[in-house]
Coordinates of C-alpha atoms and ligand atoms in Angstrom, one line a residue:
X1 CA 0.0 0.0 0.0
X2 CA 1.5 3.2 -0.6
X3 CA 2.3 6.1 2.0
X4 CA -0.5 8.6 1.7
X5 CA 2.9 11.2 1.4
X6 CA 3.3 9.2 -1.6
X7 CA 0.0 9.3 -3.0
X8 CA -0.1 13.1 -2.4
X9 CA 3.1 13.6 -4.4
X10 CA 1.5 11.2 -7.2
X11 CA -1.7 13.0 -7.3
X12 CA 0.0 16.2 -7.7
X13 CA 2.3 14.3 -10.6
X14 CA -0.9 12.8 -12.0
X15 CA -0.8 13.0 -15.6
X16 CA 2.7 14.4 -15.9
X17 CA 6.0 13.2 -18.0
X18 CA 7.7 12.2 -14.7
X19 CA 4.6 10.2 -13.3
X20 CA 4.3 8.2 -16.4
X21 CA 8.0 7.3 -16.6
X22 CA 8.3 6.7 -13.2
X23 CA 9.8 3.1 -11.5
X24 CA 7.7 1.2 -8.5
X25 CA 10.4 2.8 -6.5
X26 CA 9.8 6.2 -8.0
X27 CA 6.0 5.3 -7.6
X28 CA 6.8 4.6 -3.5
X29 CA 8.9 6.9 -2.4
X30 CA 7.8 10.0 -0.5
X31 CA 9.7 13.0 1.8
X32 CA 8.5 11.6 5.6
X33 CA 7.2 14.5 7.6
X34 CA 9.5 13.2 10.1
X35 CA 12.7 14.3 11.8
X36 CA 14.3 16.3 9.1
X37 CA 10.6 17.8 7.6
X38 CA 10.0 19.3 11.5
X39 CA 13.5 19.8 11.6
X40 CA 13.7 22.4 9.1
X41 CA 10.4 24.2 10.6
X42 CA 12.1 24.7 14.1
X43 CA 15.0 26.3 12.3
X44 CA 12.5 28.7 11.1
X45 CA 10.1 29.0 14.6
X46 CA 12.6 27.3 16.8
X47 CA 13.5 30.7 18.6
X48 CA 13.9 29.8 22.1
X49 CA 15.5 26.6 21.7
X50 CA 16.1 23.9 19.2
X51 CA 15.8 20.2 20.0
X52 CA 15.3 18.8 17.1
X53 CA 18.9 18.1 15.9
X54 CA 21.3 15.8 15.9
X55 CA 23.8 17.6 16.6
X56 CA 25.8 19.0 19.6
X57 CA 25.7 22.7 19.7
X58 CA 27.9 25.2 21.8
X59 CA 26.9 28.7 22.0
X60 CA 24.6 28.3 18.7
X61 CA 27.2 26.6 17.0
X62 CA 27.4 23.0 16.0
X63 CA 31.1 22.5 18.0
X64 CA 33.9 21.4 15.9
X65 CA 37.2 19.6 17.3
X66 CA 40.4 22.1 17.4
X67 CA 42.0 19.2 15.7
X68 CA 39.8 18.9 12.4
X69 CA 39.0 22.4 11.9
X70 CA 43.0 23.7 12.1
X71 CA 43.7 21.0 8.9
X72 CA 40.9 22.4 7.1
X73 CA 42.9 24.9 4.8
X74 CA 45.9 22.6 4.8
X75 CA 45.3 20.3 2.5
X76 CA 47.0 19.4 -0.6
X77 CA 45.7 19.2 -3.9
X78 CA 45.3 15.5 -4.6
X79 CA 43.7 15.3 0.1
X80 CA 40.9 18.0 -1.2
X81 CA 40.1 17.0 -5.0
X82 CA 41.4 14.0 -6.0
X83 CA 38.7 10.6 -6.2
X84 CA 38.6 8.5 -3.2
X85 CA 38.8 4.7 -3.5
X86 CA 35.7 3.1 -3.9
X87 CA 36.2 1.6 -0.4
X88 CA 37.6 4.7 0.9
X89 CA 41.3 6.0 1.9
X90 CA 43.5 2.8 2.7
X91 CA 45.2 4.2 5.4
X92 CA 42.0 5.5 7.1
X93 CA 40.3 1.7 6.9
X94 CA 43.0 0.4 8.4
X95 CA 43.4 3.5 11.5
X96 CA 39.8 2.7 11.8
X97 CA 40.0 -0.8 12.7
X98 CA 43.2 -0.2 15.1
X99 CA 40.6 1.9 16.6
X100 CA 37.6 -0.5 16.4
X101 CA 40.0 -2.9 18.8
X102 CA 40.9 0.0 21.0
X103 CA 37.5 1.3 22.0
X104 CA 36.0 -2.2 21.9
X105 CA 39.1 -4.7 23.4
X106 CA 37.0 -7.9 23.3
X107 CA 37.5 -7.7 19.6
X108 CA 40.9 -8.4 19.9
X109 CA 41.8 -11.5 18.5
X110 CA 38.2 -12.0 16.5
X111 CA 38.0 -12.5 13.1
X112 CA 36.4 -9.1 11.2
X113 CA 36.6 -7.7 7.9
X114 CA 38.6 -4.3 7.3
X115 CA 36.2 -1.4 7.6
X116 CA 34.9 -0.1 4.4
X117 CA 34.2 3.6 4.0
X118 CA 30.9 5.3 3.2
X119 CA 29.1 8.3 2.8
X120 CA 27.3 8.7 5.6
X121 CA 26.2 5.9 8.1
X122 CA 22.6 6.7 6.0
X123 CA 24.4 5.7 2.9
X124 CA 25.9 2.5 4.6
X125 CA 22.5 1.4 6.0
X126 CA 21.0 1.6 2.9
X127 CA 23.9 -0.5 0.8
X128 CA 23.1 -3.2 3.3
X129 CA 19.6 -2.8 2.6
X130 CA 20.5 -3.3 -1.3
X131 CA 22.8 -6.5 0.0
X132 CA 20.7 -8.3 2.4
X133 CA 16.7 -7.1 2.1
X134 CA 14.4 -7.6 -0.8
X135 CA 10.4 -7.8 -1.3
X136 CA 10.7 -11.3 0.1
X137 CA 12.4 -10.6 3.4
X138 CA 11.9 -8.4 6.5
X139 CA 13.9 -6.2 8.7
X140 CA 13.3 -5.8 12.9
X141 CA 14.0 -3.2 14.0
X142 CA 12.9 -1.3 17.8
X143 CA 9.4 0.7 18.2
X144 CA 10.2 3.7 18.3
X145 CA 13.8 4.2 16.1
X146 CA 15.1 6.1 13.8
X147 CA 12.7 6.9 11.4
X148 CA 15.1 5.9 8.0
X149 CA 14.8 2.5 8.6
X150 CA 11.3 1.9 7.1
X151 CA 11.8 4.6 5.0
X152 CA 15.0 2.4 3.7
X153 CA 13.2 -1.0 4.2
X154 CA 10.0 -0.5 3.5
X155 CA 9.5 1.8 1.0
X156 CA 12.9 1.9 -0.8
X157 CA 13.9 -1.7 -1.1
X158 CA 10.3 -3.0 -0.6
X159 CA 10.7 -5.1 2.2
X160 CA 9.2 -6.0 5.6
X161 CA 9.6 -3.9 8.7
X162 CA 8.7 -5.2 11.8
X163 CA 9.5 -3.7 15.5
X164 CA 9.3 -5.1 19.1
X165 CA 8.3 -3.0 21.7
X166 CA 11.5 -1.5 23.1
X167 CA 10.4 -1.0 26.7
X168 CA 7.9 -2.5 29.4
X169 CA 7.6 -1.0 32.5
X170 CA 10.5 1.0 32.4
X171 CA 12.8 -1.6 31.1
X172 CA 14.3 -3.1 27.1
X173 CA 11.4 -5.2 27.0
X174 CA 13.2 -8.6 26.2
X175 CA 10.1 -10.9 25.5
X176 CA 8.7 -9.0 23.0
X177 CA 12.6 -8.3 21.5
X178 CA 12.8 -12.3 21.9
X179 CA 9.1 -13.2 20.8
X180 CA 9.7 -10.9 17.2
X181 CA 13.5 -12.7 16.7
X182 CA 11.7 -15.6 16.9
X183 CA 8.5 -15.1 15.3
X184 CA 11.1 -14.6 12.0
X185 CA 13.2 -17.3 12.7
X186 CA 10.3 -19.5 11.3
X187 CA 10.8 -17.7 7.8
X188 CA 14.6 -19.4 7.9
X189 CA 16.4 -16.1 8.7
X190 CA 16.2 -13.3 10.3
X191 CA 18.0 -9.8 10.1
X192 CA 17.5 -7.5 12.8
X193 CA 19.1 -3.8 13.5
X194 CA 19.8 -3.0 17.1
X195 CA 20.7 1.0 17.5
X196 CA 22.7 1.7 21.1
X197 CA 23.1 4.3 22.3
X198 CA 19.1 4.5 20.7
X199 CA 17.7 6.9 18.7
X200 CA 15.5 8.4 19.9
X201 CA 15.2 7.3 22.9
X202 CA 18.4 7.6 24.7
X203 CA 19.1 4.3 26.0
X204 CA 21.8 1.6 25.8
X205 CA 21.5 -1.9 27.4
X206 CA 23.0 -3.0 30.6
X207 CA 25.5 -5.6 31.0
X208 CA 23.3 -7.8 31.5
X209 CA 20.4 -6.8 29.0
X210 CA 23.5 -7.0 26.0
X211 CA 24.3 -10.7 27.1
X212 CA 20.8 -11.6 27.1
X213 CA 19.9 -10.4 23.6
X214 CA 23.0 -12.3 22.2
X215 CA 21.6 -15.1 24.5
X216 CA 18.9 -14.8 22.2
X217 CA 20.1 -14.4 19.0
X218 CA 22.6 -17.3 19.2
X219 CA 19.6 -19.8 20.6
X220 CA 18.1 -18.5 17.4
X221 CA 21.2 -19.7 15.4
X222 CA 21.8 -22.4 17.2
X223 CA 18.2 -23.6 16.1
X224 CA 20.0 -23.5 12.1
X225 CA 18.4 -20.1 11.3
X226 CA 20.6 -18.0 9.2
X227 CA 20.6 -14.5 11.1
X228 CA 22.0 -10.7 10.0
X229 CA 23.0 -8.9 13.3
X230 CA 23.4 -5.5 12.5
X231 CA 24.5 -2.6 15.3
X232 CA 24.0 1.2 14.0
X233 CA 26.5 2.6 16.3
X234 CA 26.3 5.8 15.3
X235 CA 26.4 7.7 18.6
X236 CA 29.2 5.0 20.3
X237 CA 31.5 6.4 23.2
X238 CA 28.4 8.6 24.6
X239 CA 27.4 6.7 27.6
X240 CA 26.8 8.3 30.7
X241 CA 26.0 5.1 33.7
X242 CA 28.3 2.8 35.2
X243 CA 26.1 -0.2 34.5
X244 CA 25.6 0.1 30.1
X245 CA 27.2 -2.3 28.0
X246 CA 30.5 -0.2 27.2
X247 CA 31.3 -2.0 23.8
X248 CA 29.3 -2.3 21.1
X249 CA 26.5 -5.3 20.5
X250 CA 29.1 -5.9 17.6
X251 CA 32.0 -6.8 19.8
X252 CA 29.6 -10.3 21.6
X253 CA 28.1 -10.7 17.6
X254 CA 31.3 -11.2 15.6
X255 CA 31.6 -14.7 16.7
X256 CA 28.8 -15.8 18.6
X257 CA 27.9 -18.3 16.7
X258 CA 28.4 -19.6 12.3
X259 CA 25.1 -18.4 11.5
X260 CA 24.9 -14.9 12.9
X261 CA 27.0 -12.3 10.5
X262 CA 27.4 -9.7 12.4
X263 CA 27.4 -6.1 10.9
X264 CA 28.7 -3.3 12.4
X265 CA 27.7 0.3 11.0
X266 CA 29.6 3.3 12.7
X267 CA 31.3 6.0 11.9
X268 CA 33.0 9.9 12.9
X269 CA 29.4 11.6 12.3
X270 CA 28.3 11.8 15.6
X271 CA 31.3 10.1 17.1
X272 CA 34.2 13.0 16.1
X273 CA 31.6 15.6 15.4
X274 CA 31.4 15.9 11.9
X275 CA 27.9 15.6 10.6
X276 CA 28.4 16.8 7.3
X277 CA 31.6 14.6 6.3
X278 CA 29.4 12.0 5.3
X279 CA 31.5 9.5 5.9
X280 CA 30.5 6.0 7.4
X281 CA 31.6 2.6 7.4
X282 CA 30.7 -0.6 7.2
X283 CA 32.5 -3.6 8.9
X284 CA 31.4 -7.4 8.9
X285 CA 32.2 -10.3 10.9
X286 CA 31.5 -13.9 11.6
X287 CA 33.7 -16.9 12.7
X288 CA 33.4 -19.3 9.6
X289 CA 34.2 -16.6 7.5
X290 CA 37.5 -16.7 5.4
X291 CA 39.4 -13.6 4.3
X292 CA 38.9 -14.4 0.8
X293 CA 35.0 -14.3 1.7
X294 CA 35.4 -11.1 3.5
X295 CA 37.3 -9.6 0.2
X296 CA 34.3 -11.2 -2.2
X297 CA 31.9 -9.6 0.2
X298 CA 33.4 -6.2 0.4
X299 CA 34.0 -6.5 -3.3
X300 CA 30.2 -7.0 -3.8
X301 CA 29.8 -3.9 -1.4
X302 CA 32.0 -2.0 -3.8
X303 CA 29.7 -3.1 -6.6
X304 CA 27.1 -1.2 -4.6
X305 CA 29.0 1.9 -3.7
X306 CA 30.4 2.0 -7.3
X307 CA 26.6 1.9 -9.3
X308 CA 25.5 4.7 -6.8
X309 CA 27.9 7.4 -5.7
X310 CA 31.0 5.4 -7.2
X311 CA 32.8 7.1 -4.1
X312 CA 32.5 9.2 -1.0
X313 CA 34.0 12.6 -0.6
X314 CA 37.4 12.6 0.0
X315 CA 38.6 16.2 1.5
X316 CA 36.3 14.8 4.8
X317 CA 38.3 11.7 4.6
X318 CA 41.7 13.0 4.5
X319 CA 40.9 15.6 7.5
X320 CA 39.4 12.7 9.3
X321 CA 43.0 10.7 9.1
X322 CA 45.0 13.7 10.1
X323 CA 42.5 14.3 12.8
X324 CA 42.7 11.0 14.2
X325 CA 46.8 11.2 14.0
X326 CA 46.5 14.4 16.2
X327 CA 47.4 13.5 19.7
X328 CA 45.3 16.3 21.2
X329 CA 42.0 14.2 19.4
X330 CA 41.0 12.3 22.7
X331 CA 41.3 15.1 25.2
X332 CA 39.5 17.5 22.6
X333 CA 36.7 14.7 22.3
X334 CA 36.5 14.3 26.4
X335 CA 35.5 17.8 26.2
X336 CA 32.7 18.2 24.1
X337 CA 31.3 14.6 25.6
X338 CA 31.7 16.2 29.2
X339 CA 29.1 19.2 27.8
X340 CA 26.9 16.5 26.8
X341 CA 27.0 14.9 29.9
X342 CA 26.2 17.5 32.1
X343 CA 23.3 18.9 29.7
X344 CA 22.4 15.0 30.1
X345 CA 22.5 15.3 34.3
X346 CA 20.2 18.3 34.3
X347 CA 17.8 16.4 32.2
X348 CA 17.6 13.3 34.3
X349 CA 17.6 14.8 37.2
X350 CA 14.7 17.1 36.1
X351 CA 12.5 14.5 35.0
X352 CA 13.4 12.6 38.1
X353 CA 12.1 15.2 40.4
X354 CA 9.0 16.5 38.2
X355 CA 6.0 14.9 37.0
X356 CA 3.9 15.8 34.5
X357 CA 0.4 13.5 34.0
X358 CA 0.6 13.6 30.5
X359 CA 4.1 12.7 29.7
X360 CA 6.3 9.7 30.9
X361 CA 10.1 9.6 30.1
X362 CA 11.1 6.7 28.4
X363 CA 14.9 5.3 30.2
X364 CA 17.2 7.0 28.9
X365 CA 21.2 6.6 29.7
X366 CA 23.2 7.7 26.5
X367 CA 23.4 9.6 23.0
X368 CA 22.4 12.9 22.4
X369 CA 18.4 12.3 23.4
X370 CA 15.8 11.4 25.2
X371 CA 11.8 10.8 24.6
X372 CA 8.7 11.3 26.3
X373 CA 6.0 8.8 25.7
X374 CA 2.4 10.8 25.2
X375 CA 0.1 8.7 26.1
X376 CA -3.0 10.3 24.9
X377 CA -1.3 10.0 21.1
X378 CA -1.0 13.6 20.9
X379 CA 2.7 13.9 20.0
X380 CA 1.8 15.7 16.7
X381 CA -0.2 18.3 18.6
X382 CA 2.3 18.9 21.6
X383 CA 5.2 19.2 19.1
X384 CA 3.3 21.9 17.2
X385 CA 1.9 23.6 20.3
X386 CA 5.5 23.9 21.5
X387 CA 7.2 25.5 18.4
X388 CA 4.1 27.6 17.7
X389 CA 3.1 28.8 21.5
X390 CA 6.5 28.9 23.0
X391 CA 9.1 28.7 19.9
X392 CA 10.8 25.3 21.3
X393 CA 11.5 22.8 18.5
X394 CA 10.9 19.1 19.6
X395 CA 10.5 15.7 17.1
X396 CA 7.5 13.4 17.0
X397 CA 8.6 10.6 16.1
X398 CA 5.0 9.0 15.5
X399 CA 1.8 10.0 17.6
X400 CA 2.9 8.5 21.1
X401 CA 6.6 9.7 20.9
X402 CA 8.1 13.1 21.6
X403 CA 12.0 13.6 21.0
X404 CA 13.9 16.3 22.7
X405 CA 17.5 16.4 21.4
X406 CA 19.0 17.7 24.6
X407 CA 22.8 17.7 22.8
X408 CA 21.6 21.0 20.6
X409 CA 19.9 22.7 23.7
X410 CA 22.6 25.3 25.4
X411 CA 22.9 24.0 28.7
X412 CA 21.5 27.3 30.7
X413 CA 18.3 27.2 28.7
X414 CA 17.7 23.0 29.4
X415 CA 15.5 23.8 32.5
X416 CA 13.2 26.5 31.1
X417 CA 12.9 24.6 28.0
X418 CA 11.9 21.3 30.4
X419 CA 9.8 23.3 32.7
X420 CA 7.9 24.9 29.5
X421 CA 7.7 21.1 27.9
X422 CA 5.8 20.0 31.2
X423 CA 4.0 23.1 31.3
X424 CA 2.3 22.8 27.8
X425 CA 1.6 19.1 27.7
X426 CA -0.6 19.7 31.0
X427 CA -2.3 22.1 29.3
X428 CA -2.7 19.5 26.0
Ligands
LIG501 C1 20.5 5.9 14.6 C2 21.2 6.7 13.5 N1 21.8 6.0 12.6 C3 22.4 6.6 11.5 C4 22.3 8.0 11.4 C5 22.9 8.7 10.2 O1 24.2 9.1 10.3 P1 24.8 9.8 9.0 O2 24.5 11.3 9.3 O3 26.3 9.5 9.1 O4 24.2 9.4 7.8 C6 21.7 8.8 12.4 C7 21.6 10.2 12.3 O5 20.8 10.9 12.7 C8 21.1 8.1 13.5 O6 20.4 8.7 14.4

């Protein structure tokens, strides 16, 4: 069936050169009026405060690391114009592993393919999409997440898309995570995309929520279903409790059993601050897996890359490997993740001591937001009442979801802005 945004655009196309030449994807695919649609409005009415972006913003500026910004004008001819490698800069695939090892030492001594470079952790998602999903098969995915995914999925490859409920009672609801996994598992395969730290909720399994859902998805394999574990990483290192999972899902997936492949999808958008590099990569595991079937698979992700951008940018990528050869990187990085953590203290501790009868905070522990679930299904009205009545951009996500980005709020406005949230969705 297709998207009533769809439909709209078609009816306005009705009868036009375009509509009559167009594909079934051209036929499908629609803008959502989701995060970046009501992103692009708070710009606009946004004037007290902007929650809507992913982004971390210091003093009305998205920040950038000393360490990227002082090589921007240093470049030489062939690190700002020249074509990238279809995979990406050799020297920055390999300085991304080393790292992929560093922040996540269980990896050590796994077997997992060199990272493969990108344009955008968007761009990745969707090559695996073109890999691994098709009208016959189905993606799970968590209810709520990023919106992308179905738009990816569903309406660009043509494919399932089926969430679990991503919390019960205040908790990662692990029957309904483990009654969907297997649920698919009866099709033959599944492939499921776990997002930590989770967008847009905030939240990153414990210790002991991460070992069950492996638990889970190697009983599935165990069982001879062929399964595709893929972790969208994209906001990794931004944990702020004692008791999350510190490594990625990735690190436990890469050989936890012959059937799982493991995927992992990261990258230095939200990770070194650079949204607009657009650079991503892609990086698979699994323990039957030879080299030469890691080079054959990456190869057939080149295919991919090659009949759609043919390569990523490549002045981001050569700023990125100077960047990451700066010793000052790490301490530059503590500091902007210290900002987020204490905008994310004021938040939890707000929420913590307030209530507010229409709005319950979904757990939150990491990342650059946090959600309020609206139980009356009013997200769409609260969202506009608050950028219309008080000019504070926030996301709906769908009708029970609202998203406050609390990394793009300056840190002296977080309480008004909260206090004004609470305010207006007693009055909804
Ligand atoms: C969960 C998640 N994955 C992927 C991305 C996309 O990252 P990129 O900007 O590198 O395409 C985002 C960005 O908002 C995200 O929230």
């Amino acid at each position: 069936m297709l998207n009533p945004l769809a439909q709209e655009l078609n009816n306005v196309l009705r009868g036009s050169i375009a509509q009559n030449l167009f594909s079934d994807l051209g036929t499908r695919i629609f803008f959502p009026n989701g995060i970046i649609a009501q992103s692009g409005e708070a710009k606009k009415l946004g004037t007290v405060a902007n929650g809507t972006i992913g982004m971390a913003v210091i003093g009305g500026h998205p920040v950038t690391l000393d360490c990227v910004h002082k090589y921007a004008d240093k470049l030489t001819d062939a690190e700002l114009v020249a074509y990238a490698p279809t995979a990406g800069n050799a020297e920055l695939r390999q300085m991304w592993k080393d790292k992929l090892i560093a922040k996540n030492p269980s990896l050590k001594n796994k077997s997992f393919s060199l990272p493969v470079l990108v344009p955008g952790l968007t761009a990745g998602i969707s090559y695996l999409a073109d890999l691994f999903l098709d009208s016959e098969k189905t993606l799970i995915a968590a209810d709520p997440s990023w919106d992308n995914y179905s738009l990816i999925a569903e309406t660009r490859r043509g494919a399932g898309f089926k969430q679990f409920n991503l919390f019960k009672d205040g908790k990662f609801d692990m029957e309904s995570f483990e009654k969907c996994v297997k649920e698919e598992a009866k099709t033959g395969s599944v492939r499921v995309l776990l997002n930590f730290p989770q967008n847009p909720s905030g939240y990153s399994p414990t210790k002991n929520e991460a070992a069950q859902i492996c638990a889970i998805l190697k009983e599935v394999a165990e069982g001879g279903t062929n399964v595709l574990a893929i972790s969208d990483d994209a906001y990794f290192g931004l944990n702020y409790e004692d008791d999350i999972y510190p490594e990625s899902l990735f690190a436990k997936t890469a050989d936890l059993h012959k059937n799982i492949l493991a995927v992992k999808i990261d990258g230095p958008t939200k990770e070194d601050f650079v949204w607009g590099f657009r650079s991503g990569f892609l990086t698979f595991a699994n323990p039957a897996m030879t080299e030469e079937q890691y080079t054959a698979l990456i190869t057939k992700l080149m295919g991919v890359i090659r009949s759609s951008v043919s390569c990523a940018s490549t002045p981001g990528q050569s700023m990125l490997l100077k960047a990451m050869k700066d010793p000052a990187i790490e301490a530059q990085k503590l500091a902007f993740r210290k900002v987020l953590k204490e905008r994310y203290d004021i938040v939890k501790k707000f929420v913590t001591t307030h209530k507010c009868s229409t709005l319950n905070p979904l757990p939150f522990n990491s990342g650059y937001f946090m959600s309020f679930e609206v139980p009356s299904k009013k997200a769409y009205d609260l969202r506009v009442k608050l950028l219309h009545k008080a000019g504070i951009g926030t996301v709906a996500i769908d009708n029970k979801t609202l998203r406050v980005a609390f990394s793009s709020i300056e840190t002296d406005k977080l309480l008004t802005v909260y206090e004004t949230i609470y305010k207006v969705a007693e009055e909804l």
